[in-house]
Short mmCIF file of C-alpha atoms in Angstrom, two decimals:
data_model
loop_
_atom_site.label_atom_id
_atom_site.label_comp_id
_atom_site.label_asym_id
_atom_site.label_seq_id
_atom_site.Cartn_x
_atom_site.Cartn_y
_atom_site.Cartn_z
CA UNK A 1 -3.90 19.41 -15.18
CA UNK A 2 -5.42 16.03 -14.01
CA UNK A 3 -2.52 15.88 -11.64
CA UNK A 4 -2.25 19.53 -10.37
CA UNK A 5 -6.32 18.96 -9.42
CA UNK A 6 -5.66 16.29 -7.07
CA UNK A 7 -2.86 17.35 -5.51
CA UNK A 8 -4.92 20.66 -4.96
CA UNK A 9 -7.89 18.25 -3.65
CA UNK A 10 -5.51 16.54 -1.35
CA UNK A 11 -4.10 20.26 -0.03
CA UNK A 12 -7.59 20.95 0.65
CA UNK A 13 -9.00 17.88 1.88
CA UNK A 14 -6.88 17.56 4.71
CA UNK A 15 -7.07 20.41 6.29
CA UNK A 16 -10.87 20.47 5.84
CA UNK A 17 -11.12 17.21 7.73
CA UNK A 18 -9.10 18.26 11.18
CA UNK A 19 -11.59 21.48 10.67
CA UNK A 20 -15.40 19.07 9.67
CA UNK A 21 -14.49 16.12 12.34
CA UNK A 22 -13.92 18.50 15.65
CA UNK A 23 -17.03 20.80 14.55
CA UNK A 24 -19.36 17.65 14.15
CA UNK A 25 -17.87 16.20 17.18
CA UNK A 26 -19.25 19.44 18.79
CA UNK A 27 -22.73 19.69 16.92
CA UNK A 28 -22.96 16.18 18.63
CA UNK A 29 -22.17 17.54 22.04
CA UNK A 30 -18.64 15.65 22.18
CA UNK A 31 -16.36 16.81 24.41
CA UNK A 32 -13.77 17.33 21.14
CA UNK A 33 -10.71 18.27 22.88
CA UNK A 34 -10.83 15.05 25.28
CA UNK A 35 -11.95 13.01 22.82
CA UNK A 36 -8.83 13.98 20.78
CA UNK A 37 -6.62 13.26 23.11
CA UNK A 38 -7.90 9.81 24.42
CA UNK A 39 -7.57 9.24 20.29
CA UNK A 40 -4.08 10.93 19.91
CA UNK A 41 -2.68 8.42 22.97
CA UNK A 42 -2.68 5.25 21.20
CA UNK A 43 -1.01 6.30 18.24
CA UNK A 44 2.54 5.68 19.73
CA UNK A 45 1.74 2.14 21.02
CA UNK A 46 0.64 1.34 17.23
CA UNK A 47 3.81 2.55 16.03
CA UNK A 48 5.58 0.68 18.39
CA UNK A 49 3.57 -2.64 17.19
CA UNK A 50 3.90 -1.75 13.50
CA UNK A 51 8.18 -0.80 13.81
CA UNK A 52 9.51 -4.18 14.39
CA UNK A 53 7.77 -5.11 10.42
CA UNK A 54 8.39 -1.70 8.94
CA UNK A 55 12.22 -2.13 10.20
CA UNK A 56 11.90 -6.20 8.64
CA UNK A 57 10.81 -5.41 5.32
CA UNK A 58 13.07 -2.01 5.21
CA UNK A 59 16.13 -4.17 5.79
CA UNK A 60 15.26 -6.64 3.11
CA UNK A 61 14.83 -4.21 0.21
CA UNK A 62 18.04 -2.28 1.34
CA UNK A 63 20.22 -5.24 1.29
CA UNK A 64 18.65 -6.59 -1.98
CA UNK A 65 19.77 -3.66 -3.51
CA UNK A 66 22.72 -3.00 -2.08
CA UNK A 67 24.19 -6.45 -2.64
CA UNK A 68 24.06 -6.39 -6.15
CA UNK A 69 21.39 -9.06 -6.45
CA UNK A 70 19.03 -6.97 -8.64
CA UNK A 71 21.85 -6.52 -11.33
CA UNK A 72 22.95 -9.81 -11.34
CA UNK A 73 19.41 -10.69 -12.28
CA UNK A 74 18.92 -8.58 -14.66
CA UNK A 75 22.35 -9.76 -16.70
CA UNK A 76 20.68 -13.64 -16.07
CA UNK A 77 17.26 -12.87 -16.95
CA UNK A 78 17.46 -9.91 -19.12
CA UNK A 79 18.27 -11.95 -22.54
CA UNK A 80 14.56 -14.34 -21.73
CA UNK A 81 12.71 -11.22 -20.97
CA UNK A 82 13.42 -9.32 -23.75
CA UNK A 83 12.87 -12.07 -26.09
CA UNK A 84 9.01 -11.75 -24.72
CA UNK A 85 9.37 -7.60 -25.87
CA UNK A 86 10.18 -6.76 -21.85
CA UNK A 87 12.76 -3.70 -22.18
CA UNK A 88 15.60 -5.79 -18.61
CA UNK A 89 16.01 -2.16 -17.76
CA UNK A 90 12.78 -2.23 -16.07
CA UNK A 91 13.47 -5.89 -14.31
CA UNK A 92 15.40 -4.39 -11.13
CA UNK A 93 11.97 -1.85 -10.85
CA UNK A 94 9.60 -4.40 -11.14
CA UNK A 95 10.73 -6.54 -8.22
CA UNK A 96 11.66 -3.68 -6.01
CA UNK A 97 8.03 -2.16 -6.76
CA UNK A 98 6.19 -4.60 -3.65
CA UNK A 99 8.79 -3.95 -1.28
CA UNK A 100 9.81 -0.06 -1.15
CA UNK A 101 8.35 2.98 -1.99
CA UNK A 102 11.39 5.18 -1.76
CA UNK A 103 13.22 2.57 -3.53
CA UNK A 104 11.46 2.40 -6.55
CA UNK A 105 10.74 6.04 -7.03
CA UNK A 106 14.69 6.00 -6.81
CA UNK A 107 15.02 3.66 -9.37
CA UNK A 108 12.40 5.58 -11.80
CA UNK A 109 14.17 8.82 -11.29
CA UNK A 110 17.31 6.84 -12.58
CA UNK A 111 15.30 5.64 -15.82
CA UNK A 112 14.50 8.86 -15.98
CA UNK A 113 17.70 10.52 -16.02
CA UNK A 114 19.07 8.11 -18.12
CA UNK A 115 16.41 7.46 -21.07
CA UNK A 116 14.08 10.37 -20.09
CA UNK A 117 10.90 10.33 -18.79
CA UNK A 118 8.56 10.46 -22.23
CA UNK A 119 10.49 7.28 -23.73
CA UNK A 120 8.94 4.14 -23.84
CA UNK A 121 11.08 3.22 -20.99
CA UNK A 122 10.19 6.34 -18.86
CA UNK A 123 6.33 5.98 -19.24
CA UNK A 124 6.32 2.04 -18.52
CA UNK A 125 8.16 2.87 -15.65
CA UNK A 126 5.80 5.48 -14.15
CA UNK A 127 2.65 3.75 -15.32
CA UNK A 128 3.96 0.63 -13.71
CA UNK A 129 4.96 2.54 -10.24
CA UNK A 130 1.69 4.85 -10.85
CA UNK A 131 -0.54 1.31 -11.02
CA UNK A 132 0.89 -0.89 -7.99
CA UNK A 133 1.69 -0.11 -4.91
CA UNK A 134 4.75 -1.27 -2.08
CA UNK A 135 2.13 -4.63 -1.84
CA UNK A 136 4.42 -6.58 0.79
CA UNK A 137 4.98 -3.53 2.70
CA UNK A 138 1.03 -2.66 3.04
CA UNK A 139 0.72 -6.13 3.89
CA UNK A 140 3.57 -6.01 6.82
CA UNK A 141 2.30 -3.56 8.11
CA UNK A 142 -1.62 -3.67 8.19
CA UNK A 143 -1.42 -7.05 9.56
CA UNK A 144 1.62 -6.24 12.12
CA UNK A 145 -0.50 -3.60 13.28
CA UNK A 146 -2.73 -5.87 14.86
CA UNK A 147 -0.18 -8.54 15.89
CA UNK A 148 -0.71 -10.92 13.18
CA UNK A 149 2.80 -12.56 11.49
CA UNK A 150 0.34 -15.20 9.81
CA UNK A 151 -0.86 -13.67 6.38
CA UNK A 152 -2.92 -16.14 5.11
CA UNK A 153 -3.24 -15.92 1.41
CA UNK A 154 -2.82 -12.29 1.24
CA UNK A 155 0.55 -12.50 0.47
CA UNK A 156 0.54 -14.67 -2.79
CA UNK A 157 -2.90 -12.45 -3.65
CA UNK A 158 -1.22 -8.94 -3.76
CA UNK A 159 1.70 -10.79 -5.31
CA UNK A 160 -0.41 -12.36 -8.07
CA UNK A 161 -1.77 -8.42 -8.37
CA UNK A 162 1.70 -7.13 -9.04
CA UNK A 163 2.35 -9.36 -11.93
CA UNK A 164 -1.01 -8.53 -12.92
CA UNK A 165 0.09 -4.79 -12.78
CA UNK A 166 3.90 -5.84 -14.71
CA UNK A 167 2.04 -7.33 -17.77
CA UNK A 168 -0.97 -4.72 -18.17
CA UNK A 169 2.06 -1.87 -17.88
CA UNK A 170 3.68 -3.69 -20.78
CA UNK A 171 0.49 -4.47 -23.03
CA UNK A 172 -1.23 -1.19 -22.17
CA UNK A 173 1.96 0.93 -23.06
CA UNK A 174 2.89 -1.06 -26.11
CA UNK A 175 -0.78 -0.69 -27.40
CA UNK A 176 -0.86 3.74 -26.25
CA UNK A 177 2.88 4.59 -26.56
CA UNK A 178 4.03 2.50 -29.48
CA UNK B 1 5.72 -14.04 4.07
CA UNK B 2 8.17 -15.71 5.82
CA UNK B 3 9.86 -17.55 3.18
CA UNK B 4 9.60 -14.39 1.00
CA UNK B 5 11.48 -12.74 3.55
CA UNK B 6 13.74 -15.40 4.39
CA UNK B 7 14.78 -15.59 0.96
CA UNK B 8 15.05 -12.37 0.42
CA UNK B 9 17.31 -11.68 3.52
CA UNK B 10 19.52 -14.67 3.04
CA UNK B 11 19.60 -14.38 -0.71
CA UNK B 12 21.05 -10.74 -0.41
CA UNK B 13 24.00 -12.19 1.51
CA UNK B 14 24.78 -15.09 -0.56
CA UNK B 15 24.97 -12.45 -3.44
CA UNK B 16 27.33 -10.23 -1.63
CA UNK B 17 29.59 -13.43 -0.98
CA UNK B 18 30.35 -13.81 -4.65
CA UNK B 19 30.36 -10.67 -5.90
CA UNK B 20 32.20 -8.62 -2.98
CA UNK B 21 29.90 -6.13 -1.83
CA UNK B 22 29.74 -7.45 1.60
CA UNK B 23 30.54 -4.34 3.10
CA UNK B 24 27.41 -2.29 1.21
CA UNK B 25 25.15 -5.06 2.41
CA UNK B 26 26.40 -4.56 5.79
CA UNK B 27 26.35 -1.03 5.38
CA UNK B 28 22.79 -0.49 4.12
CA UNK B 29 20.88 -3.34 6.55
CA UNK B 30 22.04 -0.86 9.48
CA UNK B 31 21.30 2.26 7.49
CA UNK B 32 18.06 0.40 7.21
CA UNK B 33 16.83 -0.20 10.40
CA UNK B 34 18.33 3.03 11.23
CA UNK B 35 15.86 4.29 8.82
CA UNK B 36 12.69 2.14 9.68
CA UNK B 37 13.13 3.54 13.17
CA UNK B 38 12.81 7.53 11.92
CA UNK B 39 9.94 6.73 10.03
CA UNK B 40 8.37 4.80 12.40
CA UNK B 41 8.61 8.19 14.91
CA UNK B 42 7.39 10.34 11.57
CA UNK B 43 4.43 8.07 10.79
CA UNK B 44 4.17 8.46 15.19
CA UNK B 45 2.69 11.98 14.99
CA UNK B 46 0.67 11.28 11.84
CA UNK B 47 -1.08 8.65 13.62
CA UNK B 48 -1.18 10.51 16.83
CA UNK B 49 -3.52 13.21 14.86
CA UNK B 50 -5.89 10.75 12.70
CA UNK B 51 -6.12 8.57 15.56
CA UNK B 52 -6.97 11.65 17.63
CA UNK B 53 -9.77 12.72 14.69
CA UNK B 54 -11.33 9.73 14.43
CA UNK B 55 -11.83 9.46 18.00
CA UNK B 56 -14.00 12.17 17.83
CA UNK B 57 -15.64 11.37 15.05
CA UNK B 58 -16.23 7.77 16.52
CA UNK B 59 -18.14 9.66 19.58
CA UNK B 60 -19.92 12.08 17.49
CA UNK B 61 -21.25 9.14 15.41
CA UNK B 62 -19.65 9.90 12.00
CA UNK B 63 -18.26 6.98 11.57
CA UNK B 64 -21.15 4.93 11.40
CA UNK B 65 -23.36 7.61 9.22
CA UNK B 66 -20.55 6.95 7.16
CA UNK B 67 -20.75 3.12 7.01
CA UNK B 68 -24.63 3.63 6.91
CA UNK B 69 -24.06 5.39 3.51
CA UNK B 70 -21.55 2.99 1.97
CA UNK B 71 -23.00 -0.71 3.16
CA UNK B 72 -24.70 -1.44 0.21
CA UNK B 73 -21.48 -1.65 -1.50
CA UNK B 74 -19.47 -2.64 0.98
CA UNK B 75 -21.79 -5.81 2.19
CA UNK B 76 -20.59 -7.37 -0.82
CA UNK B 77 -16.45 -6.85 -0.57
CA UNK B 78 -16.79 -7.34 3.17
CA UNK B 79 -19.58 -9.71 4.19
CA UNK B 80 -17.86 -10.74 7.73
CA UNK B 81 -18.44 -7.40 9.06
CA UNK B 82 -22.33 -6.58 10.48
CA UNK B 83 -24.61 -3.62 8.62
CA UNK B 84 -24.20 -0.23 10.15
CA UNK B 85 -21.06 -1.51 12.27
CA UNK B 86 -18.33 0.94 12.78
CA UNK B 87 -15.63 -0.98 11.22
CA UNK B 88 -17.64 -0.20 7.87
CA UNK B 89 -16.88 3.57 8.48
CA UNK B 90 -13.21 2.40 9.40
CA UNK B 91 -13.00 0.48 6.17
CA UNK B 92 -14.74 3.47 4.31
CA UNK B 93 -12.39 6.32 4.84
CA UNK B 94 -9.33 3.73 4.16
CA UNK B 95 -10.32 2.67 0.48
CA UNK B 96 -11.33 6.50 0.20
CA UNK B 97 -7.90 7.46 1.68
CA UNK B 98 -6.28 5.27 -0.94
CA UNK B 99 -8.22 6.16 -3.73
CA UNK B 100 -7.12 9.75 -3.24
CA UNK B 101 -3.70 8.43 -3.73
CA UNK B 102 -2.56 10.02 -0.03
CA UNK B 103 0.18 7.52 0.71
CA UNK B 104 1.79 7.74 4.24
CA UNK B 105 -1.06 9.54 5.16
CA UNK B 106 -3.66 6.55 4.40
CA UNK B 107 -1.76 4.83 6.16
CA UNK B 108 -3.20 5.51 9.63
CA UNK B 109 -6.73 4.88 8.34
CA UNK B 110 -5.96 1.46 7.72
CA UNK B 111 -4.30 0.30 10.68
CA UNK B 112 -7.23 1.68 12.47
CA UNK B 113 -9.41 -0.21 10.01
CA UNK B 114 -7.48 -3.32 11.03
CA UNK B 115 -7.99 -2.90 14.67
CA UNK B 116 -11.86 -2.55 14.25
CA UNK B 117 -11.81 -5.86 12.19
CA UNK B 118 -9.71 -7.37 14.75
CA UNK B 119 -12.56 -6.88 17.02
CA UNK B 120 -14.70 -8.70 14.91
CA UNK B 121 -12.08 -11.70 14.50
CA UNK B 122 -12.96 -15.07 16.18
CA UNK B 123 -9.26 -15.79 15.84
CA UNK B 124 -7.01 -13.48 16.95
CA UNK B 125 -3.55 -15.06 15.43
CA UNK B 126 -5.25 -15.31 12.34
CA UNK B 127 -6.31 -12.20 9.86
CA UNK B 128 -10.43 -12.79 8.98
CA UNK B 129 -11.14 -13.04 5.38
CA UNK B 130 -12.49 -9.31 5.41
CA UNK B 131 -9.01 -8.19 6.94
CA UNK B 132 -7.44 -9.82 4.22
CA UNK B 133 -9.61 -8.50 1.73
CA UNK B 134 -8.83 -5.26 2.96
CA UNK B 135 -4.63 -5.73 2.97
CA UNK B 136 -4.99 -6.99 -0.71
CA UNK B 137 -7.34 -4.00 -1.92
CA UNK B 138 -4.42 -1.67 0.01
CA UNK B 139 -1.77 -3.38 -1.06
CA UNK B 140 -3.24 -2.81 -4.87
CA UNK B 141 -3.40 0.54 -4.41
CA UNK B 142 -5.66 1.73 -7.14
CA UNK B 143 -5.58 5.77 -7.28
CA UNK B 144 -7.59 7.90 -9.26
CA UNK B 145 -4.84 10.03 -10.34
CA UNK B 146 -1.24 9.01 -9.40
CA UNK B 147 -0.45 12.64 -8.26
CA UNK B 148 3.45 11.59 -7.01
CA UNK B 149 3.97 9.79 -10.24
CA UNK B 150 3.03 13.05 -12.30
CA UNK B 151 4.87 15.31 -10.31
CA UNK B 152 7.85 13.06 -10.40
CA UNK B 153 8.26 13.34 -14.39
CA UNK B 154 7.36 17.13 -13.60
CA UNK B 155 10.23 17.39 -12.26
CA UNK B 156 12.16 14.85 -14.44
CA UNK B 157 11.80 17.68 -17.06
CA UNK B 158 8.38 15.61 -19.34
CA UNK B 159 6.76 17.55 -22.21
CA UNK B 160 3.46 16.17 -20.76
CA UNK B 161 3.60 14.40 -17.20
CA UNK B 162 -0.01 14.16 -17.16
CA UNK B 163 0.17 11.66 -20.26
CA UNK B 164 0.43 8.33 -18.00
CA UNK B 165 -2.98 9.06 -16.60
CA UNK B 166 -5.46 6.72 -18.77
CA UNK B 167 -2.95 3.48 -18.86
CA UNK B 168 -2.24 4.00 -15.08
CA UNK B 169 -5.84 3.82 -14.68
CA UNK B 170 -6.93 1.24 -16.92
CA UNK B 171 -4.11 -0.69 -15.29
CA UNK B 172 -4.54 0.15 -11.73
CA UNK B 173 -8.53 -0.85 -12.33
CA UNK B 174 -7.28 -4.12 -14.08
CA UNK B 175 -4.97 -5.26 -11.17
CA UNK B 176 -7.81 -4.19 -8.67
CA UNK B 177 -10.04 -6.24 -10.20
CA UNK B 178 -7.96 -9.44 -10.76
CA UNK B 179 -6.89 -8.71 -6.54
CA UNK B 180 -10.89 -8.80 -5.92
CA UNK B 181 -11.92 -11.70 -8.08
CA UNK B 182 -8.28 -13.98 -6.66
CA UNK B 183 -9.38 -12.67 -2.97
CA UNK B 184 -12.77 -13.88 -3.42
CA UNK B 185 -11.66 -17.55 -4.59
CA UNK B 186 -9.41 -17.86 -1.71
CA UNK B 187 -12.14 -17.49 0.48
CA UNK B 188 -14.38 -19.80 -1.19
CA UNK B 189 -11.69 -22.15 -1.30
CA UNK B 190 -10.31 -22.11 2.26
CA UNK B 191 -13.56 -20.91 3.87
CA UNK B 192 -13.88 -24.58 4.89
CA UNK B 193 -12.56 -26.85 8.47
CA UNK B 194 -9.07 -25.86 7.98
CA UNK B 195 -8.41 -22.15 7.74
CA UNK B 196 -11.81 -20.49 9.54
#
């Protein structure tokens, strides 16, 4: 219901705005279509700026996965985590999670298909996906977007923010689900 | 950032060394960039058309009725950026972007965001402590309802998809605050000679 509502909003929203902003502009006397158009032209040269780090980080989470890194990990680390009540399946998800969107909603659909998405294991995947976002990606890319390489401590903050996210998935769905 | 991607580049080779799947690592790094390249032409005409919108609404003055609106709030989260500046409105419609939970599409929003604080930056090579504020609050990602989540286990067949709602939130709200709190501390702590 929740989730229908806001996916409605978002239908509506949108097209709203490109209706609201033009109309103001012209209550205000701008001259809309120009305006638009000076806008509209630098949107290619940011996309130029921004490719090089979208094409960086894109490259890193594809050959993570694809060299069987992630697995390997999971055999290693599985046996520690679970002995802290951490189901491994949800390892390879958890460290994909800052680095690719399309990745990790891959890798819930596969939890998904496999143990079903109202197990334990399904819901600690979506709330963990649901509750973080792709944190080094963001931070690629708003910062490359101005030319900056140097992140500062923005990096190790969103970072810290993720494992924030892994742990309060785990207590919060242990204390709802289980 | 660099040795996280160092590592994670280099690491992903070493792996496919021992365990023979050199060829898939070779295989997906091109489909990657092959990849990064399409969306980077997708996001193009996204940004094209909010860049476009908020032009006008940068000339028609929305942007800073906007900021007017939201500085009491914002003067605490961002207190580099002047009252009534247009980077607040900037700023504004990003976190409002993300809140909505609207993705590729907030996307946009943000980089223009950055640019604006960039203009306020006394150091160009170096993000100010409200631009990184504003990466780590983004890079949280707190959304009132995680719409793509729910429709994923939609469509994964769930007897009720809608049931992740309250954890995701009381999570997402949790990591959002710990990202605020950490952010501010950094400042404090590197505010001084070194780093600003």
């Amino acid at each position: 219901m929740a989730g229908e509502l806001c996916s409605q909003l978002a239908d509506w929203l949108f097209p709203l705005l490109l209706a609201a902003i033009p109309l103001f502009g012209r209550y205000r006397r701008v001259a809309v279509y120009d305006a638009f158009v000076e806008g509209a032209g630098a949107g290619v040269s940011t996309v130029v700026r921004i490719m090089p780090c979208l094409l960086a980080m894109m490259t890193a989470a594809y050959m993570l996965r694809a060299s069987g890194a992630l697995a390997v990990f999971v055999d290693l680390a599985g046996p520690l985590f679970s002995s802290w009540g951490v189901p491994p399946e949800l390892l390879p998800l958890v460290l994909l999670r800052p680095l690719s969107g399309s990745g990790s909603l891959g890798l819930v659909t596969e939890i998904f298909h496999t143990y079903g998405p109202d197990s334990l294991l399904g819901v600690m995947a979506s709330v963990l996906v649901g509750s973080t976002d792709t944190t080094l990606y963001v931070i690629a890319v708003y910062l490359g977007s101005v030319g900056i390489r140097h992140t500062r401590y923005a990096a190790a903050v969103g970072l810290l923010g993720d494992a924030a996210g892994f742990i309060g998935t785990m207590l919060v769905c242990r204390y709802f689900f289980s | 950032m660099n040795s996280i991607w160092l590592a994670l580049m280099s690491g992903s080779v070493l792996f496919a060394a021992f365990h023979g799947t050199m060829a898939a690592v070779l295989h997906s790094a091109l489909q990657a960039a092959e990849a990064a390249v399409l969306l980077a032409i997708h996001l193009a005409g996204i940004m094209s058309l909010w860049l476009g919108m908020m032009k006008i609404a940068e000339k028609a003055g929305m942007v800073e009725l906007i900021a007017r609106v939201a500085s009491p709030v914002l003067g605490f989260l961002f207190p580099g950026i002047p009252r009534r500046h247009p980077a607040l409105g900037a700023v504004v419609m990003t976190l409002a972007a993300n809140l909505l939970g609207m993705g590729n599409a907030a996307t946009p929003l943000g980089i223009n965001a950055m640019r604006a604080l960039q203009q306020l930056n006394p150091q160009p090579q170096r993000p100010s402590p409200d631009m990184c504020t504003l990466t780590v609050l983004c890079a949280a990602g707190f959304t009132l309802v995680p719409a793509t989540m729910i429709a994923v286990r939609a469509s994964a067949g769930s007897a009720n998809p809608a049931v992740i709602l309250i954890p995701t939130i009381i999570v997402g709200l949790t990591v959002t605050l710990i990202v605020v709190v950490a952010d501010r501390v950094c400042r404090l702590l590197l505010a001084d000679r070194r780093w600003s």
